[in-house]
mmCIF file of C-alpha atoms in Angstrom:
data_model
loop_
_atom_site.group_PDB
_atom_site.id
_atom_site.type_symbol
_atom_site.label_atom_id
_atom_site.label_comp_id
_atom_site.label_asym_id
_atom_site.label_seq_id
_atom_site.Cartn_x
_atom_site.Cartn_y
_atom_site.Cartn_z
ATOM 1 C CA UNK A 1 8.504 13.432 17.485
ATOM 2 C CA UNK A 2 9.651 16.185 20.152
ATOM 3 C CA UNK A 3 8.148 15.594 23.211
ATOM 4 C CA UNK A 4 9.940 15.490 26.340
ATOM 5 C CA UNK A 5 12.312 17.940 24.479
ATOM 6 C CA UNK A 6 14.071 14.955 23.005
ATOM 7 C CA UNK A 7 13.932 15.037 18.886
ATOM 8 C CA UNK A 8 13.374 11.901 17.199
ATOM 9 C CA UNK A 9 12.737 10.581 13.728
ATOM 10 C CA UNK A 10 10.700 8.429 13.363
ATOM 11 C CA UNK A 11 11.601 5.809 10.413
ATOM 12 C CA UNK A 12 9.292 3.615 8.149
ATOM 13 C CA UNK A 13 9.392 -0.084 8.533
ATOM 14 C CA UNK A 14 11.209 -2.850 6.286
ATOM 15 C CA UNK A 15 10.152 -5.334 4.222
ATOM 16 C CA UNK A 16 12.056 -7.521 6.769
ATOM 17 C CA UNK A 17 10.512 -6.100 9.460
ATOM 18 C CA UNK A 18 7.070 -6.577 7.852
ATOM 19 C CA UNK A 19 7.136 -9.972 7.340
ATOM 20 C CA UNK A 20 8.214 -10.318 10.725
ATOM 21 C CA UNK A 21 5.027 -8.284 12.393
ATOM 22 C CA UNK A 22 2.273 -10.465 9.948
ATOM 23 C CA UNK A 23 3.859 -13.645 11.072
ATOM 24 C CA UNK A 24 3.763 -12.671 14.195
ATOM 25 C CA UNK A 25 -0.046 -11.511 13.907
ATOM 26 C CA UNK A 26 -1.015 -14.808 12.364
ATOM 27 C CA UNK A 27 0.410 -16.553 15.077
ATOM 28 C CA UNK A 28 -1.182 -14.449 17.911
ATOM 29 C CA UNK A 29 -4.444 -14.616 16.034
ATOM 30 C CA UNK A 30 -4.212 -18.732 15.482
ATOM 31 C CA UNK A 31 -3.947 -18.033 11.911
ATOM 32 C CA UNK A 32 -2.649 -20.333 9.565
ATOM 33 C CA UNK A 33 -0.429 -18.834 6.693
ATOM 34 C CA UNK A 34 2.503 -19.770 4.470
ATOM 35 C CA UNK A 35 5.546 -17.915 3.873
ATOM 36 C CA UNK A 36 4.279 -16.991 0.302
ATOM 37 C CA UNK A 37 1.240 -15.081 1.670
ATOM 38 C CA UNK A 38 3.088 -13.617 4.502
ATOM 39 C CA UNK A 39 5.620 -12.315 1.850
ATOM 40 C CA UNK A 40 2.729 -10.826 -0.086
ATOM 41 C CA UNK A 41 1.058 -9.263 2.124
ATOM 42 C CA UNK A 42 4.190 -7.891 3.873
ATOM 43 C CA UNK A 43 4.880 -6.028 0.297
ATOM 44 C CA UNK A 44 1.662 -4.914 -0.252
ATOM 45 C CA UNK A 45 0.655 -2.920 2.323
ATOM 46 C CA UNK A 46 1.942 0.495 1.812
ATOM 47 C CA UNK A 47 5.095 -0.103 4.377
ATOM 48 C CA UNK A 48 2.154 0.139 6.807
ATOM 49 C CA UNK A 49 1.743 -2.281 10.201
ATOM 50 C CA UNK A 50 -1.937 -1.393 10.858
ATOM 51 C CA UNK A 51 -2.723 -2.074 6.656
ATOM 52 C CA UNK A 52 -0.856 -5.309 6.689
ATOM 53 C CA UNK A 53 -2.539 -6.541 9.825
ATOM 54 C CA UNK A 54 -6.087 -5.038 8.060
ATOM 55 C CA UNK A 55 -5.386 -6.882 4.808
ATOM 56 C CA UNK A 56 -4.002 -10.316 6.853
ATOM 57 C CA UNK A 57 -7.576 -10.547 8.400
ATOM 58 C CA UNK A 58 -9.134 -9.656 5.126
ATOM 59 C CA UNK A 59 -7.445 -12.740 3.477
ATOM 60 C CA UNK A 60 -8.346 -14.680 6.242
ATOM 61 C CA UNK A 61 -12.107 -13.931 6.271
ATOM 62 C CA UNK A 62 -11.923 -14.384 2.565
ATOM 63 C CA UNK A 63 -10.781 -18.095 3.153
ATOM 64 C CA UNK A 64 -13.209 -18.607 5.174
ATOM 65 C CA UNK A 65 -15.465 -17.722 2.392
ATOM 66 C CA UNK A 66 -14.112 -20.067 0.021
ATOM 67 C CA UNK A 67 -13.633 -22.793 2.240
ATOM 68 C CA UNK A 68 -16.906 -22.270 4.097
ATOM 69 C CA UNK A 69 -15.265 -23.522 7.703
ATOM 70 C CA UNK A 70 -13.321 -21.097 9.476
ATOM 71 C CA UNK A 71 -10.673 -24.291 11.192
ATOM 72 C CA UNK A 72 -10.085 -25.175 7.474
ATOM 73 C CA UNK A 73 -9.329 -21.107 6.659
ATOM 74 C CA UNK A 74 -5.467 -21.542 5.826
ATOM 75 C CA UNK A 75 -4.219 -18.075 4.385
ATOM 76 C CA UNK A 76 -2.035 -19.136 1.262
ATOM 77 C CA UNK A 77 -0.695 -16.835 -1.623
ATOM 78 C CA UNK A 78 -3.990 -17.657 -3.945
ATOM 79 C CA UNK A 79 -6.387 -16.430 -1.211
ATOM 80 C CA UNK A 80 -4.292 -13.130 -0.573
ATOM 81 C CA UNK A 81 -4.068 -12.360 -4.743
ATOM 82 C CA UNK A 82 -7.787 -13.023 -4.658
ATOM 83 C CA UNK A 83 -9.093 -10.977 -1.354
ATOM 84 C CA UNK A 84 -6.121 -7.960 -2.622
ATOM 85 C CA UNK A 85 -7.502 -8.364 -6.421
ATOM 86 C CA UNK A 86 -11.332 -7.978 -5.129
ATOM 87 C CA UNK A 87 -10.079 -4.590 -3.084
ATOM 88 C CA UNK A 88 -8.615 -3.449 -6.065
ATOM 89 C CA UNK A 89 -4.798 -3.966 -4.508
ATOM 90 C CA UNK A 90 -2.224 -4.188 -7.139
ATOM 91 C CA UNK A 91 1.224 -6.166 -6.878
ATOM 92 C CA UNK A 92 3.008 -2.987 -5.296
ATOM 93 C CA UNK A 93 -0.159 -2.017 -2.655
ATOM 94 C CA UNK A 94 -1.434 0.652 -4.683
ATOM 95 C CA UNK A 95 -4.909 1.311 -4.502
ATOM 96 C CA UNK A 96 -7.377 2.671 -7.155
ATOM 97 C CA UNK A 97 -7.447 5.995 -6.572
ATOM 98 C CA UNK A 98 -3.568 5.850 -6.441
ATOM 99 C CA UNK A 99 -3.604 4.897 -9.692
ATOM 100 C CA UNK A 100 -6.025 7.365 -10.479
ATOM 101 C CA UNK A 101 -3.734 9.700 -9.589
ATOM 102 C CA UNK A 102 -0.668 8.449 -11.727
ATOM 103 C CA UNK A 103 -2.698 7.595 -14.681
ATOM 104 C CA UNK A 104 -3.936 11.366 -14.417
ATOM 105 C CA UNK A 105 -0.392 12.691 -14.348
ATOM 106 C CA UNK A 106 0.194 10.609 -17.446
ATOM 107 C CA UNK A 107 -2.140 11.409 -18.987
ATOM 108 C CA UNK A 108 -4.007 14.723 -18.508
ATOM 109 C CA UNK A 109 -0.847 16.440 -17.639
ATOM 110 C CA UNK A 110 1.177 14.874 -19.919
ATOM 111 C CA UNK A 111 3.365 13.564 -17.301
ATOM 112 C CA UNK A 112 3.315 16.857 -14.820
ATOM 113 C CA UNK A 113 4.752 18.905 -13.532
ATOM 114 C CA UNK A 114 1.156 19.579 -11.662
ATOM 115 C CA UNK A 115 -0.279 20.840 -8.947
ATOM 116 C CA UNK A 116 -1.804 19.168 -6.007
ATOM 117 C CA UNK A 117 -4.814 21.754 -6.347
ATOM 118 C CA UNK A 118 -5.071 21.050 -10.498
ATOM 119 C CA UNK A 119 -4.829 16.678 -9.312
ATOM 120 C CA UNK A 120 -7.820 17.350 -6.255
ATOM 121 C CA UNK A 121 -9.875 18.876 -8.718
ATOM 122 C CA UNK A 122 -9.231 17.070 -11.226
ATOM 123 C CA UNK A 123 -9.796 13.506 -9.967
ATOM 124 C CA UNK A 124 -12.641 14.829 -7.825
ATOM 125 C CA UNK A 125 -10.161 13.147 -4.798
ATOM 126 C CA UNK A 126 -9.759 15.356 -1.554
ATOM 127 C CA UNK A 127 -6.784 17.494 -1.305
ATOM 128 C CA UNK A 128 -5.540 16.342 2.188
ATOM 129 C CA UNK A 129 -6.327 12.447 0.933
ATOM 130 C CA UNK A 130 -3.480 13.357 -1.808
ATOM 131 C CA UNK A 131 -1.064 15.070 -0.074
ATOM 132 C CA UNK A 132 -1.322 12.654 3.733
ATOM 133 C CA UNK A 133 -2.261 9.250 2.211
ATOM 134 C CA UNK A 134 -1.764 8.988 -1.733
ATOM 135 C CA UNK A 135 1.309 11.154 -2.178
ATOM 136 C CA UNK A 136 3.800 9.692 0.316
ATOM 137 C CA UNK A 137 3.435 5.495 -1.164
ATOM 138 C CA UNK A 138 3.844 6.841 -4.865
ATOM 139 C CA UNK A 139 7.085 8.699 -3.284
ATOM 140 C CA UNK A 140 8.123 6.029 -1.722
ATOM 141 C CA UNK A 141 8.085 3.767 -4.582
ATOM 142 C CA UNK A 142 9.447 6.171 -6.536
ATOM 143 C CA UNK A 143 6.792 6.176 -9.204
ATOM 144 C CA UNK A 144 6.474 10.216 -8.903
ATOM 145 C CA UNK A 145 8.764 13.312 -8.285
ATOM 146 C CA UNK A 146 7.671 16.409 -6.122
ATOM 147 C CA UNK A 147 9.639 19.627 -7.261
ATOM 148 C CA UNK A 148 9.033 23.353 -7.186
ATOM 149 C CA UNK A 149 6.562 22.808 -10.070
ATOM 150 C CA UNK A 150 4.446 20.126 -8.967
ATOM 151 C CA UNK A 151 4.025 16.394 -9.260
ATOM 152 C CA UNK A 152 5.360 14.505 -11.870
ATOM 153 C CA UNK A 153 5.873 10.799 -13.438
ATOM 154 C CA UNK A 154 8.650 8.780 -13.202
ATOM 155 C CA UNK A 155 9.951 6.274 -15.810
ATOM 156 C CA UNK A 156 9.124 3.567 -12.847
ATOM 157 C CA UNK A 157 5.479 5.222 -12.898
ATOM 158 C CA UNK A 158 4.924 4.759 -16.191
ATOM 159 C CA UNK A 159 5.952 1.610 -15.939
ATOM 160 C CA UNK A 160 3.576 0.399 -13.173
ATOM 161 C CA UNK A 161 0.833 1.420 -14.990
ATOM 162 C CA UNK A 162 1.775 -0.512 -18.195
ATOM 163 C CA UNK A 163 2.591 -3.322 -15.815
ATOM 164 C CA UNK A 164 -1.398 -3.429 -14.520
ATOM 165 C CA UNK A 165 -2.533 -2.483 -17.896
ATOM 166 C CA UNK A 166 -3.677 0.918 -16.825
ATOM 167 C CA UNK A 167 -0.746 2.750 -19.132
#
């Protein structure tokens, strides 16, 4: 961020300081939650504010599903595995088509190096989608490496998708 011809970088937030913000969102939205589901949600959201706040009033609207009275709608650790399970949401935040895209690398590139251009066409997902939204969690979490070449798996990759039995 440059304006005001002061240069600042701009950092992503903790776990710490996730947990923090959807506790903080529950209480300004007269949600109830436990510390478990707080704790989940705070890890699964993609080190994002906006997604963890998306997927706390996704669990919420979920219990009030199941328990079919929204001042009974307590947001525990079962009802955020089921309302993240039913999106698709794995244990580390990834979505489908992230998984797509390491299970691709695995597999179809024998574990890279590859091209964003050779991944967009061959997962049929868009370009920008990869490199903005996809590329920057599986970073993060270290499950791929970006060099000169391309993209490729990590052990920690390979791992993950063995651990949701996509490997």
């Amino acid at each position: 961020l440059d304006r005001f011809r002061v240069t600042h970088r701009l950092s992503t937030y903790t776990l710490d300081e996730l947990k923090i913000l959807v506790k903080q969102s529950a209480k300004r939205l007269h949600l109830t939650i436990d510390d478990e589901a707080i704790e989940s949600v705070a890890q699964r959201c993609r080190f994002n504010p906006r997604q963890a706040n998306n997927l706390l009033m996704l669990s919420h609207d979920m219990s009030v599903v199941l328990n079919g009275n929204s001042d009974e709608a307590a947001v525990n650790l079962k009802v955020v595995n089921e309302t993240l399970e039913s999106l698709g949401i794995d244990v580390k935040g990834l979505t489908p088509d992230d998984r797509q895209l390491l299970k691709t690398i695995a597999n179809t590139f024998s574990g890279g190096p590859v091209g964003v251009d050779s991944l967009a066409s061959t997962t049929d997902l868009d370009k920008a989608n990869i490199i903005e939204n996809i590329e920057p969690v599986l970073l993060r979490y270290e499950l791929i490496t970006r060099g000169l070449k391309g993209r490729s798996i990590t052990k920690l990759g390979l791992e993950h998708l063995i651990l949701t039995g996509e490997g």
